[in-house]
Amino acid sequence: MRDPIKNRYEFVILFDVENGNPNGDPDAGNMPRIDPETGLGLVTDVCLKRKIRNYVEMVKDGCDNYGIYIKEGVPLNSSDQKAFDALGVTEKNVKAKKKEDPELDKKLRDWMCEHFFDIRTFGAVMTTFAKNALNCGQVRGPVQLGFAQSIEPVVPQEVTITRVAITTAADAERKGTEMGRKYIIPYGLYRCEGYVSANLARKTTGFSEDDLKLLWEAILNMFEHDHSAARGKMAVRELIVFQHEKELGCAPAYKLFDSVSVRRTDPEANTPARSFHDYVVEVDEAALPAGVTCTRMA
């Protein structure tokens, strides 16, 4: 297993969306996710991790040990099978192999961590209802993200659209266009907070300094190669990273997150924000606890 990171980290991601839907809710007709009590927009951790996975898969295409476990069109069991094939385990001999080698389960887990970037980063559940031969265990990843939440309430707008291409010949005889709809948020600035545990990296997945560097790169660029008309203009505006001197950290995470403030450029403004320049992002570095340093990467 690779040499794991030595320092704990916390980080804050600030990203925005303009005239787009950052994360539709399939249970609400794909309307942008909203906290019904506050009106603040939400983006799930799963959505953001998908963007990170896509970027890593793109830049590390064909590179050993940078596979992506959770990916479209690839059954999880087919990736699990690679670990069994590499260790010479089959459906018929798995029970005997485990009796011969009590460390087999750990070896399978370590093989998956070594070869799949997203497993050693975010962790994975590699147990299914399939046969025991495809059980590679469970891994708690050192990198965790929370839901992103908008700085101010957002107001989704439903936009009606038309197209001149008619679906069927029968429909074409009675109408010249078809109607559709899409949801957009005119503008929203979102904040997401995350954690990197050096302790879990050392004990479990082997998440390394190279992996960490790639993670920061992927976060900064996660929307740059994922543009679509539905998502509008999305961009990461700030990545603020707090590094601890120690593996277990030097201060509670909430104190570091509290040092990052986002406010309107004009406190008296009575109009909705429509660009990132309507906000000011500040980090109170003078109040940081001893043993913690801050880096603003974007």
Coordinates of C-alpha atoms in Angstrom, one line a residue:
M1 CA 0.0 0.0 0.0
R2 CA 1.2 3.5 -0.8
D3 CA 2.6 6.0 1.8
P4 CA -0.5 7.7 3.3
I5 CA -0.9 11.4 4.1
K6 CA 0.4 12.6 7.5
N7 CA -1.8 15.7 8.1
R8 CA -5.5 16.2 8.8
Y9 CA -7.3 18.7 6.6
E10 CA -10.6 20.5 6.4
F11 CA -11.8 22.5 3.4
V12 CA -14.5 24.8 2.1
I13 CA -15.6 24.9 -1.5
L14 CA -17.5 27.9 -2.9
F15 CA -19.1 27.4 -6.3
D16 CA -21.8 29.1 -8.1
V17 CA -24.4 28.5 -10.8
E18 CA -25.9 31.0 -13.3
N19 CA -29.1 30.3 -15.2
G20 CA -28.9 26.6 -14.5
N21 CA -29.9 23.7 -12.4
P22 CA -27.0 22.5 -10.2
N23 CA -28.7 19.4 -8.9
G24 CA -32.2 18.4 -9.8
D25 CA -34.5 16.4 -7.5
P26 CA -36.0 13.4 -9.4
D27 CA -38.8 13.2 -6.9
A28 CA -39.8 16.8 -7.7
G29 CA -39.8 16.8 -11.5
N30 CA -36.0 17.5 -11.5
M31 CA -36.6 20.9 -9.8
P32 CA -33.4 22.3 -8.1
R33 CA -33.1 21.0 -4.5
I34 CA -34.3 23.5 -1.9
D35 CA -34.6 23.5 1.9
P36 CA -38.3 24.1 2.3
E37 CA -37.9 25.9 5.6
T38 CA -35.2 28.4 4.6
G39 CA -35.4 28.5 0.8
L40 CA -31.7 27.8 0.6
G41 CA -30.6 25.7 -2.4
L42 CA -29.0 22.3 -1.8
V43 CA -26.5 20.2 -3.8
T44 CA -25.9 16.7 -2.5
D45 CA -22.5 15.2 -1.7
V46 CA -23.2 12.4 -4.2
C47 CA -23.5 15.0 -7.0
L48 CA -20.2 16.6 -6.2
K49 CA -18.4 13.3 -5.8
R50 CA -19.7 12.3 -9.2
K51 CA -18.0 15.4 -10.7
I52 CA -14.7 14.6 -8.9
R53 CA -14.8 11.0 -10.1
N54 CA -15.5 12.1 -13.7
Y55 CA -12.5 14.5 -13.7
V56 CA -10.1 11.9 -12.3
E57 CA -11.3 9.3 -14.8
M58 CA -10.7 11.8 -17.6
V59 CA -7.2 12.9 -16.6
K60 CA -6.0 9.5 -15.4
D61 CA -7.5 7.5 -18.3
G62 CA -5.4 4.4 -18.8
C63 CA -3.2 5.0 -15.7
D64 CA -2.7 2.1 -13.3
N65 CA -4.2 2.4 -9.8
Y66 CA -6.6 5.3 -10.7
G67 CA -9.7 3.3 -11.7
I68 CA -13.1 4.5 -10.7
Y69 CA -15.3 2.0 -8.9
I70 CA -18.7 3.9 -9.0
K71 CA -19.1 4.6 -12.7
E72 CA -21.9 4.5 -15.3
G73 CA -22.5 1.3 -17.2
V74 CA -20.1 -0.8 -15.1
P75 CA -21.6 -3.3 -12.6
L76 CA -20.0 -3.2 -9.2
N77 CA -19.6 -7.0 -9.2
S78 CA -17.4 -6.8 -12.4
S79 CA -15.0 -4.5 -10.5
D80 CA -15.1 -6.8 -7.4
Q81 CA -14.2 -9.7 -9.6
K82 CA -10.9 -8.1 -10.6
A83 CA -9.7 -8.3 -7.1
F84 CA -10.6 -12.0 -6.9
D85 CA -8.9 -12.7 -10.2
A86 CA -5.7 -10.9 -9.1
L87 CA -5.5 -13.0 -5.9
G88 CA -6.4 -16.3 -7.6
V89 CA -9.7 -16.7 -5.8
T90 CA -12.7 -18.2 -7.5
E91 CA -16.3 -18.9 -6.6
K92 CA -15.4 -22.6 -6.1
N93 CA -12.3 -22.1 -3.9
V94 CA -13.2 -19.0 -1.9
K95 CA -14.1 -20.8 1.3
A96 CA -11.0 -22.9 1.2
K97 CA -8.8 -19.9 0.5
K98 CA -10.2 -18.0 3.4
K99 CA -9.5 -21.0 5.7
E100 CA -5.9 -21.1 4.4
D101 CA -5.4 -17.4 4.7
P102 CA -7.2 -15.5 7.5
E103 CA -5.9 -12.2 5.9
L104 CA -7.7 -12.8 2.6
D105 CA -10.5 -10.4 3.3
K106 CA -8.0 -7.7 4.2
K107 CA -6.0 -8.4 1.1
L108 CA -9.1 -8.1 -1.1
R109 CA -10.0 -4.8 0.5
D110 CA -6.4 -3.5 0.1
W111 CA -6.3 -4.5 -3.5
M112 CA -9.5 -2.5 -4.2
C113 CA -8.1 0.5 -2.4
E114 CA -4.8 0.3 -4.3
H115 CA -6.5 0.1 -7.7
F116 CA -9.5 2.4 -7.4
F117 CA -9.0 6.1 -6.6
D118 CA -12.6 6.7 -5.4
I119 CA -12.5 3.8 -3.0
R120 CA -9.3 5.0 -1.3
T121 CA -10.7 8.5 -1.3
F122 CA -14.4 8.3 -0.4
G123 CA -14.6 4.7 0.6
A124 CA -17.2 2.2 -0.7
V125 CA -19.5 -0.6 0.2
M126 CA -18.2 -3.6 -1.7
T127 CA -20.6 -6.2 -0.3
T128 CA -23.7 -7.1 -2.3
F129 CA -26.5 -9.6 -2.3
A130 CA -24.6 -11.6 -4.9
K131 CA -22.6 -14.7 -3.9
N132 CA -19.9 -14.5 -1.3
A133 CA -17.2 -14.8 -3.9
L134 CA -17.9 -11.1 -4.8
N135 CA -17.5 -9.7 -1.3
C136 CA -14.6 -7.3 -1.0
G137 CA -15.7 -5.7 2.3
Q138 CA -16.5 -2.2 3.3
V139 CA -14.2 0.8 3.4
R140 CA -14.7 4.1 5.2
G141 CA -12.9 6.7 3.1
P142 CA -10.7 9.5 4.6
V143 CA -12.4 12.2 2.4
Q144 CA -15.9 13.2 3.3
L145 CA -18.2 15.9 2.0
G146 CA -21.4 17.4 3.3
F147 CA -24.3 18.8 1.4
A148 CA -23.6 22.2 -0.3
Q149 CA -26.0 24.9 0.7
S150 CA -26.5 28.3 -1.0
I151 CA -25.5 31.4 0.9
E152 CA -28.8 33.1 0.3
P153 CA -32.3 31.7 -0.6
V154 CA -32.7 30.9 -4.3
V155 CA -35.9 31.1 -6.4
P156 CA -36.1 28.4 -9.1
Q157 CA -37.8 29.5 -12.3
E158 CA -39.7 27.2 -14.6
V159 CA -38.9 28.1 -18.2
T160 CA -41.2 26.8 -21.0
I161 CA -39.4 25.7 -24.1
T162 CA -40.6 24.5 -27.5
R163 CA -39.2 22.4 -30.3
V164 CA -40.2 22.1 -34.0
A165 CA -39.3 18.4 -34.2
I166 CA -42.5 16.4 -33.5
T167 CA -42.2 13.0 -32.0
T168 CA -44.7 11.0 -34.1
A169 CA -46.3 11.3 -37.5
A170 CA -49.7 11.3 -36.0
D171 CA -48.8 14.3 -33.8
A172 CA -47.3 16.1 -36.7
E173 CA -50.6 16.1 -38.5
R174 CA -52.3 18.1 -35.7
K175 CA -49.5 20.4 -34.3
G176 CA -46.4 22.2 -35.5
T177 CA -44.4 22.3 -32.2
E178 CA -44.1 20.5 -28.9
M179 CA -43.8 22.1 -25.5
G180 CA -41.3 21.3 -22.7
R181 CA -40.0 22.9 -19.6
K182 CA -36.8 23.2 -17.6
Y183 CA -35.9 24.7 -14.2
I184 CA -33.2 27.2 -13.6
I185 CA -31.8 29.2 -10.8
P186 CA -30.9 32.7 -12.0
Y187 CA -27.9 32.8 -9.6
G188 CA -26.8 31.0 -6.5
L189 CA -23.5 30.8 -4.6
Y190 CA -23.1 27.5 -2.8
R191 CA -20.8 26.5 0.1
C192 CA -19.7 22.9 0.8
E193 CA -17.5 21.8 3.7
G194 CA -15.3 18.7 3.7
Y195 CA -12.9 16.7 5.8
V196 CA -9.7 14.7 5.1
S197 CA -8.7 12.2 7.8
A198 CA -5.0 11.2 7.9
N199 CA -5.9 8.6 10.5
L200 CA -8.2 6.8 8.2
A201 CA -5.8 7.1 5.3
R202 CA -3.1 5.4 7.3
K203 CA -5.2 2.7 8.9
T204 CA -7.5 1.8 5.9
T205 CA -7.1 3.1 2.4
G206 CA -3.5 4.4 1.9
F207 CA -4.8 7.8 0.5
S208 CA -1.5 9.5 -0.4
E209 CA 0.0 13.0 -1.0
D210 CA -0.3 12.4 -4.7
D211 CA -4.0 11.4 -4.2
L212 CA -4.5 14.6 -2.2
K213 CA -3.0 16.8 -4.9
L214 CA -5.2 15.2 -7.5
L215 CA -8.3 15.7 -5.2
W216 CA -7.6 19.4 -5.0
E217 CA -7.1 19.6 -8.7
A218 CA -10.3 17.7 -9.3
I219 CA -12.3 20.0 -7.0
L220 CA -11.0 23.1 -8.7
N221 CA -11.9 21.7 -12.2
M222 CA -14.9 19.6 -11.5
F223 CA -17.2 21.8 -13.5
E224 CA -14.8 22.8 -16.3
H225 CA -15.4 19.6 -18.3
D226 CA -19.0 19.0 -17.3
H227 CA -20.8 21.9 -18.9
S228 CA -24.3 21.4 -20.1
A229 CA -27.3 23.6 -21.1
A230 CA -29.2 22.2 -18.1
R231 CA -26.6 23.1 -15.5
G232 CA -25.9 26.6 -17.0
K233 CA -22.7 28.3 -16.0
M234 CA -21.1 26.6 -13.0
A235 CA -17.7 27.3 -11.6
V236 CA -15.6 26.7 -8.4
R237 CA -14.8 30.2 -7.1
E238 CA -12.8 29.3 -4.0
L239 CA -11.2 26.3 -2.4
I240 CA -10.0 27.1 1.1
V241 CA -7.9 24.4 2.7
F242 CA -7.0 24.2 6.4
Q243 CA -4.0 21.9 7.2
H244 CA -3.2 20.6 10.7
E245 CA 0.3 19.9 11.9
K246 CA -0.8 16.6 13.4
E247 CA -2.5 13.4 12.1
L248 CA -5.4 13.8 14.5
G249 CA -5.6 17.6 14.1
C250 CA -5.0 20.6 16.3
A251 CA -8.5 22.1 16.6
P252 CA -12.2 21.2 16.0
A253 CA -13.4 21.5 12.5
Y254 CA -16.2 23.8 13.3
K255 CA -13.8 26.5 14.5
L256 CA -12.0 26.5 11.2
F257 CA -15.3 26.6 9.2
D258 CA -16.5 29.5 11.4
S259 CA -13.4 31.5 10.3
V260 CA -14.7 31.6 6.7
S261 CA -17.4 34.2 6.2
V262 CA -19.3 35.1 3.0
R263 CA -21.2 38.4 2.9
R264 CA -22.7 40.8 0.4
T265 CA -20.3 43.4 -1.1
D266 CA -23.0 46.0 -0.4
P267 CA -24.7 45.1 2.9
E268 CA -27.5 47.5 2.1
A269 CA -28.3 45.9 -1.3
N270 CA -32.0 45.1 -1.7
T271 CA -31.7 43.3 -4.9
P272 CA -30.9 39.6 -5.4
A273 CA -27.2 38.6 -6.1
R274 CA -26.5 37.9 -9.7
S275 CA -22.7 37.3 -9.7
F276 CA -19.9 36.2 -7.5
H277 CA -18.7 39.8 -7.4
D278 CA -21.8 40.6 -5.3
Y279 CA -20.1 38.7 -2.4
V280 CA -16.9 39.1 -0.4
V281 CA -15.2 36.0 1.0
E282 CA -13.0 36.5 4.1
V283 CA -10.9 34.1 6.2
D284 CA -10.0 35.3 9.7
E285 CA -6.5 33.8 9.7
A286 CA -5.5 35.7 12.8
A287 CA -8.1 33.7 14.8
L288 CA -6.8 30.3 13.5
P289 CA -5.7 27.9 16.3
A290 CA -2.0 27.1 16.7
G291 CA -0.8 24.4 14.4
V292 CA -3.3 25.2 11.6
T293 CA -2.5 26.9 8.4
C294 CA -4.8 28.1 5.7
T295 CA -4.3 28.1 1.9
R296 CA -6.7 29.6 -0.6
M297 CA -6.3 27.7 -3.8
A298 CA -8.6 29.4 -6.2

